[in-house]
Tab-separated table of C-alpha atoms and ligand atoms in Angstrom:
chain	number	residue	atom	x	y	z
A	1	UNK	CA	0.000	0.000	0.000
A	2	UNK	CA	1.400	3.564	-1.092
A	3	UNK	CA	2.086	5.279	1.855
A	4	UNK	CA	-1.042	7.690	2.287
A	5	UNK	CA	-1.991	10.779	4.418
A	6	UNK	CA	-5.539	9.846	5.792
A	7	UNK	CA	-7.948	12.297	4.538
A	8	UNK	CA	-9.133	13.924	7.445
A	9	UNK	CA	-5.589	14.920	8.716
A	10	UNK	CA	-5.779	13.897	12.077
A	11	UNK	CA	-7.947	10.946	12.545
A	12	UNK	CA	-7.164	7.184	11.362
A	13	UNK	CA	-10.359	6.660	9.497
A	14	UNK	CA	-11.533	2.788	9.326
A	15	UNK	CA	-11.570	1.965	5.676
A	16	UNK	CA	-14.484	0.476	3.760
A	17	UNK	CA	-14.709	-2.901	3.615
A	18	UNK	CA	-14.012	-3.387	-0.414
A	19	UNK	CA	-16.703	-5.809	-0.737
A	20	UNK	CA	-20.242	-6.812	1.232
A	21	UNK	CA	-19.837	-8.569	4.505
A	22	UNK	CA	-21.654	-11.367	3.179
A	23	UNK	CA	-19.215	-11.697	0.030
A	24	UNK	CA	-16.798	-14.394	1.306
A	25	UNK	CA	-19.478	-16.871	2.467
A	26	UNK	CA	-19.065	-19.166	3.110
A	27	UNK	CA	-15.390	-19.604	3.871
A	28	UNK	CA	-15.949	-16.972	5.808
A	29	UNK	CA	-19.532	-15.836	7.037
A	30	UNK	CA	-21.154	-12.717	7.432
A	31	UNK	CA	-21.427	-12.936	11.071
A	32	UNK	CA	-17.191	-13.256	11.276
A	33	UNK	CA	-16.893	-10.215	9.565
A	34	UNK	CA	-18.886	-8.498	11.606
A	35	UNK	CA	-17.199	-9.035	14.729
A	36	UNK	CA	-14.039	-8.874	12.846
A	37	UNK	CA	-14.697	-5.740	10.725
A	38	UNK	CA	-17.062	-3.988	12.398
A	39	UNK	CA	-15.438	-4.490	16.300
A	40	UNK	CA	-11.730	-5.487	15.918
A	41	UNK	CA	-10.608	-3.547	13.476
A	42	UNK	CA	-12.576	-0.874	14.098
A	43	UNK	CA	-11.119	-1.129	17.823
A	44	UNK	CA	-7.379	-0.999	16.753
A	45	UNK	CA	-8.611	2.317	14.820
A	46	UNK	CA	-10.384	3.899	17.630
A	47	UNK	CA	-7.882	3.345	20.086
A	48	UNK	CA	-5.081	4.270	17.905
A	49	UNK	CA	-6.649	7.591	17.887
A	50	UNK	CA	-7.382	8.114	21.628
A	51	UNK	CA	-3.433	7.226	22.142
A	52	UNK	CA	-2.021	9.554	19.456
A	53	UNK	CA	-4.153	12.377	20.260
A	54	UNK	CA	-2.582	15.415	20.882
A	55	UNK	CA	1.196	13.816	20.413
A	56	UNK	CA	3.305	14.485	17.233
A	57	UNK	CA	1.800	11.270	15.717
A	58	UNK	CA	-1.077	12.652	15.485
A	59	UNK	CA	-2.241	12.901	11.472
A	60	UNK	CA	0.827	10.550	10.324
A	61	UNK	CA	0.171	8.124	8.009
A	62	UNK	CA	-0.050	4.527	9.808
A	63	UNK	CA	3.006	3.289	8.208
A	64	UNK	CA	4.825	6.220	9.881
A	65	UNK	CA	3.552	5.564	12.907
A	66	UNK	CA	4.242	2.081	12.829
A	67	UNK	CA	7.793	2.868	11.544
A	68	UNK	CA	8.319	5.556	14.683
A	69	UNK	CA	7.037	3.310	17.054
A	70	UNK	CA	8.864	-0.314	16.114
A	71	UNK	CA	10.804	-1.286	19.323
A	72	UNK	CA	10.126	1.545	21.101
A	73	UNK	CA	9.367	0.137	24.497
A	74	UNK	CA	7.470	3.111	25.821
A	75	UNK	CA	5.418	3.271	22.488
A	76	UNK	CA	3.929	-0.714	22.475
A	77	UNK	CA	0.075	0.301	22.763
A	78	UNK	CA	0.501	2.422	19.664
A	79	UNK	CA	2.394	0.559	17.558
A	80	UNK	CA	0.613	-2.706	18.695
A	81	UNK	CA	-2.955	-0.130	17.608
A	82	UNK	CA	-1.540	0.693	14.537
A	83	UNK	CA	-0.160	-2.077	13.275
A	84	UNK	CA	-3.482	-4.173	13.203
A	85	UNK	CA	-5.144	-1.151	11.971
A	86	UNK	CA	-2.508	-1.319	9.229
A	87	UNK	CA	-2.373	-5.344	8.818
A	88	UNK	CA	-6.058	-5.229	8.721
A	89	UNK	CA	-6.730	-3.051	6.409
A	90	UNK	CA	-4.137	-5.368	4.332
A	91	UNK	CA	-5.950	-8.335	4.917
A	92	UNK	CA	-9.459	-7.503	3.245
A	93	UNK	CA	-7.720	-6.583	0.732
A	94	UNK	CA	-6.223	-9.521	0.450
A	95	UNK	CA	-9.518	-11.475	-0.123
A	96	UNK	CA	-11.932	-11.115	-2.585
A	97	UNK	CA	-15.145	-13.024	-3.415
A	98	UNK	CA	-14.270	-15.766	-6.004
A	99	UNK	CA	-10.103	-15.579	-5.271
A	100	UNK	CA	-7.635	-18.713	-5.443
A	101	UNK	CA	-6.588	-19.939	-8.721
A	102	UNK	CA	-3.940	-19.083	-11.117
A	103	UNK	CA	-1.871	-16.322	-9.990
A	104	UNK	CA	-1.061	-13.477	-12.734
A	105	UNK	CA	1.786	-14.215	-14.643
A	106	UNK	CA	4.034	-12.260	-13.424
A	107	UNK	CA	3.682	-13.671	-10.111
A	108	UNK	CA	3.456	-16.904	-11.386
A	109	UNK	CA	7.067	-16.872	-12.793
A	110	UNK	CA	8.134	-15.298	-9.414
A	111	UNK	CA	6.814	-18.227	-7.136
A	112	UNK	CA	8.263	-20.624	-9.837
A	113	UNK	CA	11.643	-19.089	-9.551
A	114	UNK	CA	11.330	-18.806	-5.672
A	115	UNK	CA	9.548	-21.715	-4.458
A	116	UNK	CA	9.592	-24.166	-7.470
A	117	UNK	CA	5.718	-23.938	-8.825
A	118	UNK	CA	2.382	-21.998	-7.234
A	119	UNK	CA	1.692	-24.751	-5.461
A	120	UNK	CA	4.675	-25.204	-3.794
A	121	UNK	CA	3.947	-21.799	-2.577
A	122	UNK	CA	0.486	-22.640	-1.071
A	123	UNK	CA	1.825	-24.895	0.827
A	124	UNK	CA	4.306	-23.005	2.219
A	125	UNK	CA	2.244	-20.444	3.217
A	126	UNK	CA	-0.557	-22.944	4.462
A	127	UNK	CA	2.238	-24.378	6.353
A	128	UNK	CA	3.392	-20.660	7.780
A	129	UNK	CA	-0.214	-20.294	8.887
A	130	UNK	CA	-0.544	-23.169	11.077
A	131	UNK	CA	2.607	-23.158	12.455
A	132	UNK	CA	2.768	-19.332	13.901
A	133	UNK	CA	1.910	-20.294	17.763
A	134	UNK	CA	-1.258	-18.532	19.016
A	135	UNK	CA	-1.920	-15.258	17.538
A	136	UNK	CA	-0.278	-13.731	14.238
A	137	UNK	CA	0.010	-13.959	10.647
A	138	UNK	CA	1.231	-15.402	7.389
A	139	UNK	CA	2.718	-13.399	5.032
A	140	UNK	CA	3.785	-13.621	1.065
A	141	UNK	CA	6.565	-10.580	0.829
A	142	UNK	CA	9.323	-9.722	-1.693
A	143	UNK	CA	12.799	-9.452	-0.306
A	144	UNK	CA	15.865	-8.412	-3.045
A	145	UNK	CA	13.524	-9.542	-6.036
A	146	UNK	CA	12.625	-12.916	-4.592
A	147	UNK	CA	9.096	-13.765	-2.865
A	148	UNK	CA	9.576	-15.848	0.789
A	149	UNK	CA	6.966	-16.518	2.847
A	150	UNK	CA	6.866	-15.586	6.558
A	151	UNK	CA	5.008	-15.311	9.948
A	152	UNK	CA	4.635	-12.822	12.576
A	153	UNK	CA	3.088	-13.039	16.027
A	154	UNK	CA	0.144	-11.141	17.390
A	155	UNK	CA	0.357	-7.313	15.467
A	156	UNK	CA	3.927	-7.717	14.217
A	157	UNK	CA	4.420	-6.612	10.486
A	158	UNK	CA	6.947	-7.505	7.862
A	159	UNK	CA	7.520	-3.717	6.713
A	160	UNK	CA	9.786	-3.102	9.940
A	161	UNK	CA	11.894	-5.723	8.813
A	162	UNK	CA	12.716	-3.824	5.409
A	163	UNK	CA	10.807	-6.261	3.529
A	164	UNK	CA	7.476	-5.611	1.397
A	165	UNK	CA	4.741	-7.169	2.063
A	166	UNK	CA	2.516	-8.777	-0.837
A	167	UNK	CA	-0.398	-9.997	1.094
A	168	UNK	CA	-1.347	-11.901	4.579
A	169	UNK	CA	-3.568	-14.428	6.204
A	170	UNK	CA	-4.688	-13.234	9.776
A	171	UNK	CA	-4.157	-16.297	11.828
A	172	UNK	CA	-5.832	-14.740	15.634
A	173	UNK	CA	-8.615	-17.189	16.752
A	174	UNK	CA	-11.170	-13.795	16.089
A	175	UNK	CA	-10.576	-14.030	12.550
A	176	UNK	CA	-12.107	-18.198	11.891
A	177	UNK	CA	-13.326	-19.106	15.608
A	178	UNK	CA	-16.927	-18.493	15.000
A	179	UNK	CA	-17.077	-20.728	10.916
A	180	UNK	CA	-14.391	-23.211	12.172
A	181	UNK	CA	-13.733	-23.300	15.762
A	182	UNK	CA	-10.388	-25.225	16.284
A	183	UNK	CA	-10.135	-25.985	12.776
A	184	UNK	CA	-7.447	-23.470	11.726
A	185	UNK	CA	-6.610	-25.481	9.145
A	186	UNK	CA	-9.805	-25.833	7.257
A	187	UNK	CA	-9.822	-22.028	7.475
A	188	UNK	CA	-6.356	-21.486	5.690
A	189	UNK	CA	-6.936	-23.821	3.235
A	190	UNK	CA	-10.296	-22.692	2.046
A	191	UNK	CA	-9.091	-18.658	2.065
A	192	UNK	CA	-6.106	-19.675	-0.054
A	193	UNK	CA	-8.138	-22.054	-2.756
A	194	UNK	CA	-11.374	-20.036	-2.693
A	195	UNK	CA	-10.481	-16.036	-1.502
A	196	UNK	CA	-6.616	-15.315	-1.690
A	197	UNK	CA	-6.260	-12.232	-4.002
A	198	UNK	CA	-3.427	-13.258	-6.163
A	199	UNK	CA	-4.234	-9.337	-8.261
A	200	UNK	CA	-3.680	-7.630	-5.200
A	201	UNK	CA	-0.279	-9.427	-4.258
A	202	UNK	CA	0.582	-8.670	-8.098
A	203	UNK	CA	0.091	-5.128	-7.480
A	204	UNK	CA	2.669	-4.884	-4.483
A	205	UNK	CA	5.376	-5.871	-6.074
A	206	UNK	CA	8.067	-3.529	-6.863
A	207	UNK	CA	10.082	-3.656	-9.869
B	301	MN3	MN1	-7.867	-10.022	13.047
């Protein structure tokens, strides 16, 4: 995502969902994304904004924020705010309604040159999925021209580790609990064969 001033200067605003809340039934049901959407995400956003108001982080974009707060001990609540604000905002747009399949070519080559075939790469990111211990996510990035898959627990993000990120699975009990209980790995394999938005991983890449 291009790094963006949010358009009313000083307030993180929640972004629209970019399709219906029913639209991903039903790997993932209506009722998920409204707990997800409509109260965890829009918590991270709220909260961000009580904690930044009135400080100099106030109206920075969230990937400043979460670049000025990485590490900083005395800064967790904000960065931890921001950074699901940020990796959520990611996430629905890493889904769409009628997703999986063949990746766009140009991605295609790149997971053939970096992980062997496409479906090598599924499984290496169903595998980074279920293996991140309690909360997190699974990531697809690009590091030096090459894609790698990788996981980071509860709101840690792969752009403070200099790499970009080209799309990510949110692996917190919140985001499948309620469609497939325990079942975490029904849930990652049905978002990558039926919702993973290979177009919108395409579009991060950098030349
Ligand atoms: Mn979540």
């Amino acid at each position: 995502m291009s790094d963006q001033i949010n358009e009313k200067g000083s307030v993180q605003v929640l972004p629209a969902l970019p399709y219906a809340d029913n639209a991903l039934d039903p790997v993932i049901s209506a009722q998920t994304i409204s707990y997800h959407y409509g109260k965890h995400h829009k918590a991270y956003v709220d909260n961000l904004n009580k904690l930044v108001a009135g400080t100099e982080l106030a109206g920075l974009s969230l990937e400043k924020i979460i670049m000025g707060t990485a590490g900083n001990t005395d800064k967790t609540a904000i960065f931890n705010n921001a950074a699901q604000a940020w990796n959520h905002a990611f996430y629905w747009r890493s889904l769409k309604p009628k997703g999986g399949g063949q990746p766009p070519m140009v991605l295609k080559n790149m997971m053939e040159v970096s992980f062997g075939s496409v479906d090598a790469c599924q499984k290496e990111l169903a595998a980074a999925a279920m293996s991140q211990f309690g909360s997190g996510w699974a990531w697809l990035v690009q590091e030096n021209g090459k894609l790698k898959v990788v996981k980071t627990g509860n709101a840690q993000v792969p752009l403070t580790q200099g790499v970009t990120p080209l799309l990510n699975i949110d692996v917190w009990e919140h985001a499948y609990y309620l469609d497939y209980q325990n079942r975490r790995v029904d849930y990652v394999n049905a978002v990558i064969e039926k919702l993973i938005n290979w177009d919108f991983a395409a579009d991060n890449l950098k030349p």
